[in-house]
Amino acid sequence: MVRKVGIGCALWLIAAQWAYGSAQNESGEFTQLDLRLPTGVYRCAYGEPLVGIERSSELNERVKVHYQGRVHELRREVSKSGLPRFSDETTGLLWIDLPWKSVLLNLKNERPIANDCTFAPELALAQLDKRVAAERPPQEKRVKKVAKNH
């Protein structure tokens, strides 16, 4: 199953790059597309079922990814095709953001975490965070053991 998703993801990315081509301006720099995509919860077909995306008010330079109860800040990378790619080397996450579907990848093992993600307007980020908190098992209280000196 993972292999099929990985191959499908790779083919999807190649098709997107072919469709948009590499957009270079006169100075040789790659032109980056400025797609205005929504903030909110994305429902994914494979892997992690829900991923939250919070966009900054800046010019599409950062996103915050709500994933497994944590919030990760990813910065935009320059891509040859100009398509939006956001990554964080320390966490190893990569979010590829497209109007028709998006994908969250693990850069460390080069596998998709969530694939075929589309915006779910019926869900809000607050609902996603509450849902993740409710699904977590309660943490056991840690009791410090005090050594008795007799």
PDB file of N, CA and C in Angstrom, residues 8-9 11-20 33 35 37-38 42-43 55 81 83-84 95-103 115-119:
ATOM      1  N   GLY A   8       2.402   6.804  -6.695  1.00  0.00           N
ATOM      2  CA  GLY A   8       1.349   7.723  -7.122  1.00  0.00           C
ATOM      3  C   GLY A   8       1.714   9.160  -6.822  1.00  0.00           C
ATOM      4  N   CYS A   9       2.297   9.387  -5.660  1.00  0.00           N
ATOM      5  CA  CYS A   9       2.721  10.736  -5.263  1.00  0.00           C
ATOM      6  C   CYS A   9       3.810  11.244  -6.201  1.00  0.00           C
ATOM      7  N   LEU A  11       4.412  10.305  -9.323  1.00  0.00           N
ATOM      8  CA  LEU A  11       3.830  10.573 -10.640  1.00  0.00           C
ATOM      9  C   LEU A  11       3.026  11.862 -10.632  1.00  0.00           C
ATOM     10  N   TRP A  12       2.318  12.096  -9.551  1.00  0.00           N
ATOM     11  CA  TRP A  12       1.519  13.306  -9.403  1.00  0.00           C
ATOM     12  C   TRP A  12       2.414  14.542  -9.428  1.00  0.00           C
ATOM     13  N   LEU A  13       3.542  14.500  -8.713  1.00  0.00           N
ATOM     14  CA  LEU A  13       4.465  15.636  -8.678  1.00  0.00           C
ATOM     15  C   LEU A  13       5.120  15.874 -10.038  1.00  0.00           C
ATOM     16  N   ILE A  14       5.460  14.809 -10.731  1.00  0.00           N
ATOM     17  CA  ILE A  14       6.053  14.945 -12.069  1.00  0.00           C
ATOM     18  C   ILE A  14       5.034  15.567 -13.021  1.00  0.00           C
ATOM     19  N   ALA A  15       3.787  15.132 -12.944  1.00  0.00           N
ATOM     20  CA  ALA A  15       2.738  15.691 -13.810  1.00  0.00           C
ATOM     21  C   ALA A  15       2.528  17.173 -13.525  1.00  0.00           C
ATOM     22  N   ALA A  16       2.553  17.556 -12.255  1.00  0.00           N
ATOM     23  CA  ALA A  16       2.377  18.972 -11.899  1.00  0.00           C
ATOM     24  C   ALA A  16       3.529  19.813 -12.433  1.00  0.00           C
ATOM     25  N   GLN A  17       4.750  19.297 -12.306  1.00  0.00           N
ATOM     26  CA  GLN A  17       5.899  20.049 -12.809  1.00  0.00           C
ATOM     27  C   GLN A  17       5.831  20.150 -14.334  1.00  0.00           C
ATOM     28  N   TRP A  18       5.422  19.091 -15.009  1.00  0.00           N
ATOM     29  CA  TRP A  18       5.317  19.129 -16.457  1.00  0.00           C
ATOM     30  C   TRP A  18       4.250  20.132 -16.891  1.00  0.00           C
ATOM     31  N   ALA A  19       3.120  20.151 -16.165  1.00  0.00           N
ATOM     32  CA  ALA A  19       2.016  21.042 -16.520  1.00  0.00           C
ATOM     33  C   ALA A  19       2.406  22.506 -16.384  1.00  0.00           C
ATOM     34  N   TYR A  20       3.159  22.818 -15.340  1.00  0.00           N
ATOM     35  CA  TYR A  20       3.529  24.199 -15.121  1.00  0.00           C
ATOM     36  C   TYR A  20       4.873  24.557 -15.748  1.00  0.00           C
ATOM     37  N   LEU A  33       4.842  30.754  -7.930  1.00  0.00           N
ATOM     38  CA  LEU A  33       3.413  31.027  -8.030  1.00  0.00           C
ATOM     39  C   LEU A  33       2.871  31.498  -6.682  1.00  0.00           C
ATOM     40  N   LEU A  35      -0.335  31.288  -5.049  1.00  0.00           N
ATOM     41  CA  LEU A  35      -1.684  30.732  -5.006  1.00  0.00           C
ATOM     42  C   LEU A  35      -2.318  31.094  -3.675  1.00  0.00           C
ATOM     43  N   LEU A  37      -4.621  30.002  -1.236  1.00  0.00           N
ATOM     44  CA  LEU A  37      -5.338  28.807  -0.824  1.00  0.00           C
ATOM     45  C   LEU A  37      -5.865  28.985   0.593  1.00  0.00           C
ATOM     46  N   PRO A  38      -6.926  28.282   0.959  1.00  0.00           N
ATOM     47  CA  PRO A  38      -7.581  28.531   2.244  1.00  0.00           C
ATOM     48  C   PRO A  38      -6.829  27.980   3.455  1.00  0.00           C
ATOM     49  N   TYR A  42      -7.604  20.044   6.130  1.00  0.00           N
ATOM     50  CA  TYR A  42      -7.566  19.323   4.863  1.00  0.00           C
ATOM     51  C   TYR A  42      -7.808  17.846   5.152  1.00  0.00           C
ATOM     52  N   ARG A  43      -8.745  17.274   4.424  1.00  0.00           N
ATOM     53  CA  ARG A  43      -9.079  15.860   4.557  1.00  0.00           C
ATOM     54  C   ARG A  43      -8.234  15.105   3.530  1.00  0.00           C
ATOM     55  N   ARG A  55      -2.274  29.577   7.394  1.00  0.00           N
ATOM     56  CA  ARG A  55      -1.440  30.407   6.518  1.00  0.00           C
ATOM     57  C   ARG A  55      -1.138  31.738   7.172  1.00  0.00           C
ATOM     58  N   SER A  81       9.472  24.511 -10.529  1.00  0.00           N
ATOM     59  CA  SER A  81       8.188  24.654 -11.211  1.00  0.00           C
ATOM     60  C   SER A  81       7.425  25.894 -10.749  1.00  0.00           C
ATOM     61  N   LEU A  83       5.697  25.937  -8.036  1.00  0.00           N
ATOM     62  CA  LEU A  83       4.613  25.464  -7.178  1.00  0.00           C
ATOM     63  C   LEU A  83       4.996  25.628  -5.711  1.00  0.00           C
ATOM     64  N   PRO A  84       4.034  25.941  -4.839  1.00  0.00           N
ATOM     65  CA  PRO A  84       4.331  26.150  -3.419  1.00  0.00           C
ATOM     66  C   PRO A  84       4.797  24.882  -2.712  1.00  0.00           C
ATOM     67  N   TRP A  95       5.328  20.180   2.950  1.00  0.00           N
ATOM     68  CA  TRP A  95       3.935  20.348   2.522  1.00  0.00           C
ATOM     69  C   TRP A  95       3.963  20.915   1.115  1.00  0.00           C
ATOM     70  N   ILE A  96       3.398  20.191   0.162  1.00  0.00           N
ATOM     71  CA  ILE A  96       3.275  20.671  -1.217  1.00  0.00           C
ATOM     72  C   ILE A  96       1.823  21.068  -1.400  1.00  0.00           C
ATOM     73  N   ASP A  97       1.637  22.329  -1.761  1.00  0.00           N
ATOM     74  CA  ASP A  97       0.334  22.983  -1.700  1.00  0.00           C
ATOM     75  C   ASP A  97      -0.169  23.317  -3.097  1.00  0.00           C
ATOM     76  N   LEU A  98      -1.223  22.649  -3.520  1.00  0.00           N
ATOM     77  CA  LEU A  98      -1.790  22.896  -4.839  1.00  0.00           C
ATOM     78  C   LEU A  98      -3.294  23.090  -4.727  1.00  0.00           C
ATOM     79  N   PRO A  99      -3.907  23.783  -5.675  1.00  0.00           N
ATOM     80  CA  PRO A  99      -5.355  24.015  -5.589  1.00  0.00           C
ATOM     81  C   PRO A  99      -6.186  22.731  -5.637  1.00  0.00           C
ATOM     82  N   TRP A 100      -5.783  21.748  -6.388  1.00  0.00           N
ATOM     83  CA  TRP A 100      -6.612  20.553  -6.549  1.00  0.00           C
ATOM     84  C   TRP A 100      -6.347  19.504  -5.486  1.00  0.00           C
ATOM     85  N   LYS A 101      -5.130  19.410  -4.942  1.00  0.00           N
ATOM     86  CA  LYS A 101      -4.835  18.534  -3.816  1.00  0.00           C
ATOM     87  C   LYS A 101      -3.429  18.824  -3.317  1.00  0.00           C
ATOM     88  N   SER A 102      -3.197  18.465  -2.076  1.00  0.00           N
ATOM     89  CA  SER A 102      -1.910  18.720  -1.452  1.00  0.00           C
ATOM     90  C   SER A 102      -1.391  17.436  -0.832  1.00  0.00           C
ATOM     91  N   VAL A 103      -0.121  17.478  -0.400  1.00  0.00           N
ATOM     92  CA  VAL A 103       0.500  16.291   0.178  1.00  0.00           C
ATOM     93  C   VAL A 103       1.464  16.716   1.284  1.00  0.00           C
ATOM     94  N   ASN A 115      -1.689  12.076   1.868  1.00  0.00           N
ATOM     95  CA  ASN A 115      -1.699  12.261   0.421  1.00  0.00           C
ATOM     96  C   ASN A 115      -3.121  12.540  -0.062  1.00  0.00           C
ATOM     97  N   ASP A 116      -3.235  13.183  -1.205  1.00  0.00           N
ATOM     98  CA  ASP A 116      -4.537  13.534  -1.783  1.00  0.00           C
ATOM     99  C   ASP A 116      -5.371  14.361  -0.806  1.00  0.00           C
ATOM    100  N   CYS A 117      -4.771  15.394  -0.235  1.00  0.00           N
ATOM    101  CA  CYS A 117      -5.448  16.233   0.755  1.00  0.00           C
ATOM    102  C   CYS A 117      -6.199  17.362   0.060  1.00  0.00           C
ATOM    103  N   THR A 118      -7.471  17.510   0.398  1.00  0.00           N
ATOM    104  CA  THR A 118      -8.289  18.589  -0.146  1.00  0.00           C
ATOM    105  C   THR A 118      -8.933  19.352   1.007  1.00  0.00           C
ATOM    106  N   PHE A 119      -9.188  20.623   0.769  1.00  0.00           N
ATOM    107  CA  PHE A 119      -9.750  21.495   1.791  1.00  0.00           C
ATOM    108  C   PHE A 119     -11.127  21.006   2.206  1.00  0.00           C
TER     109      PHE A 119
END
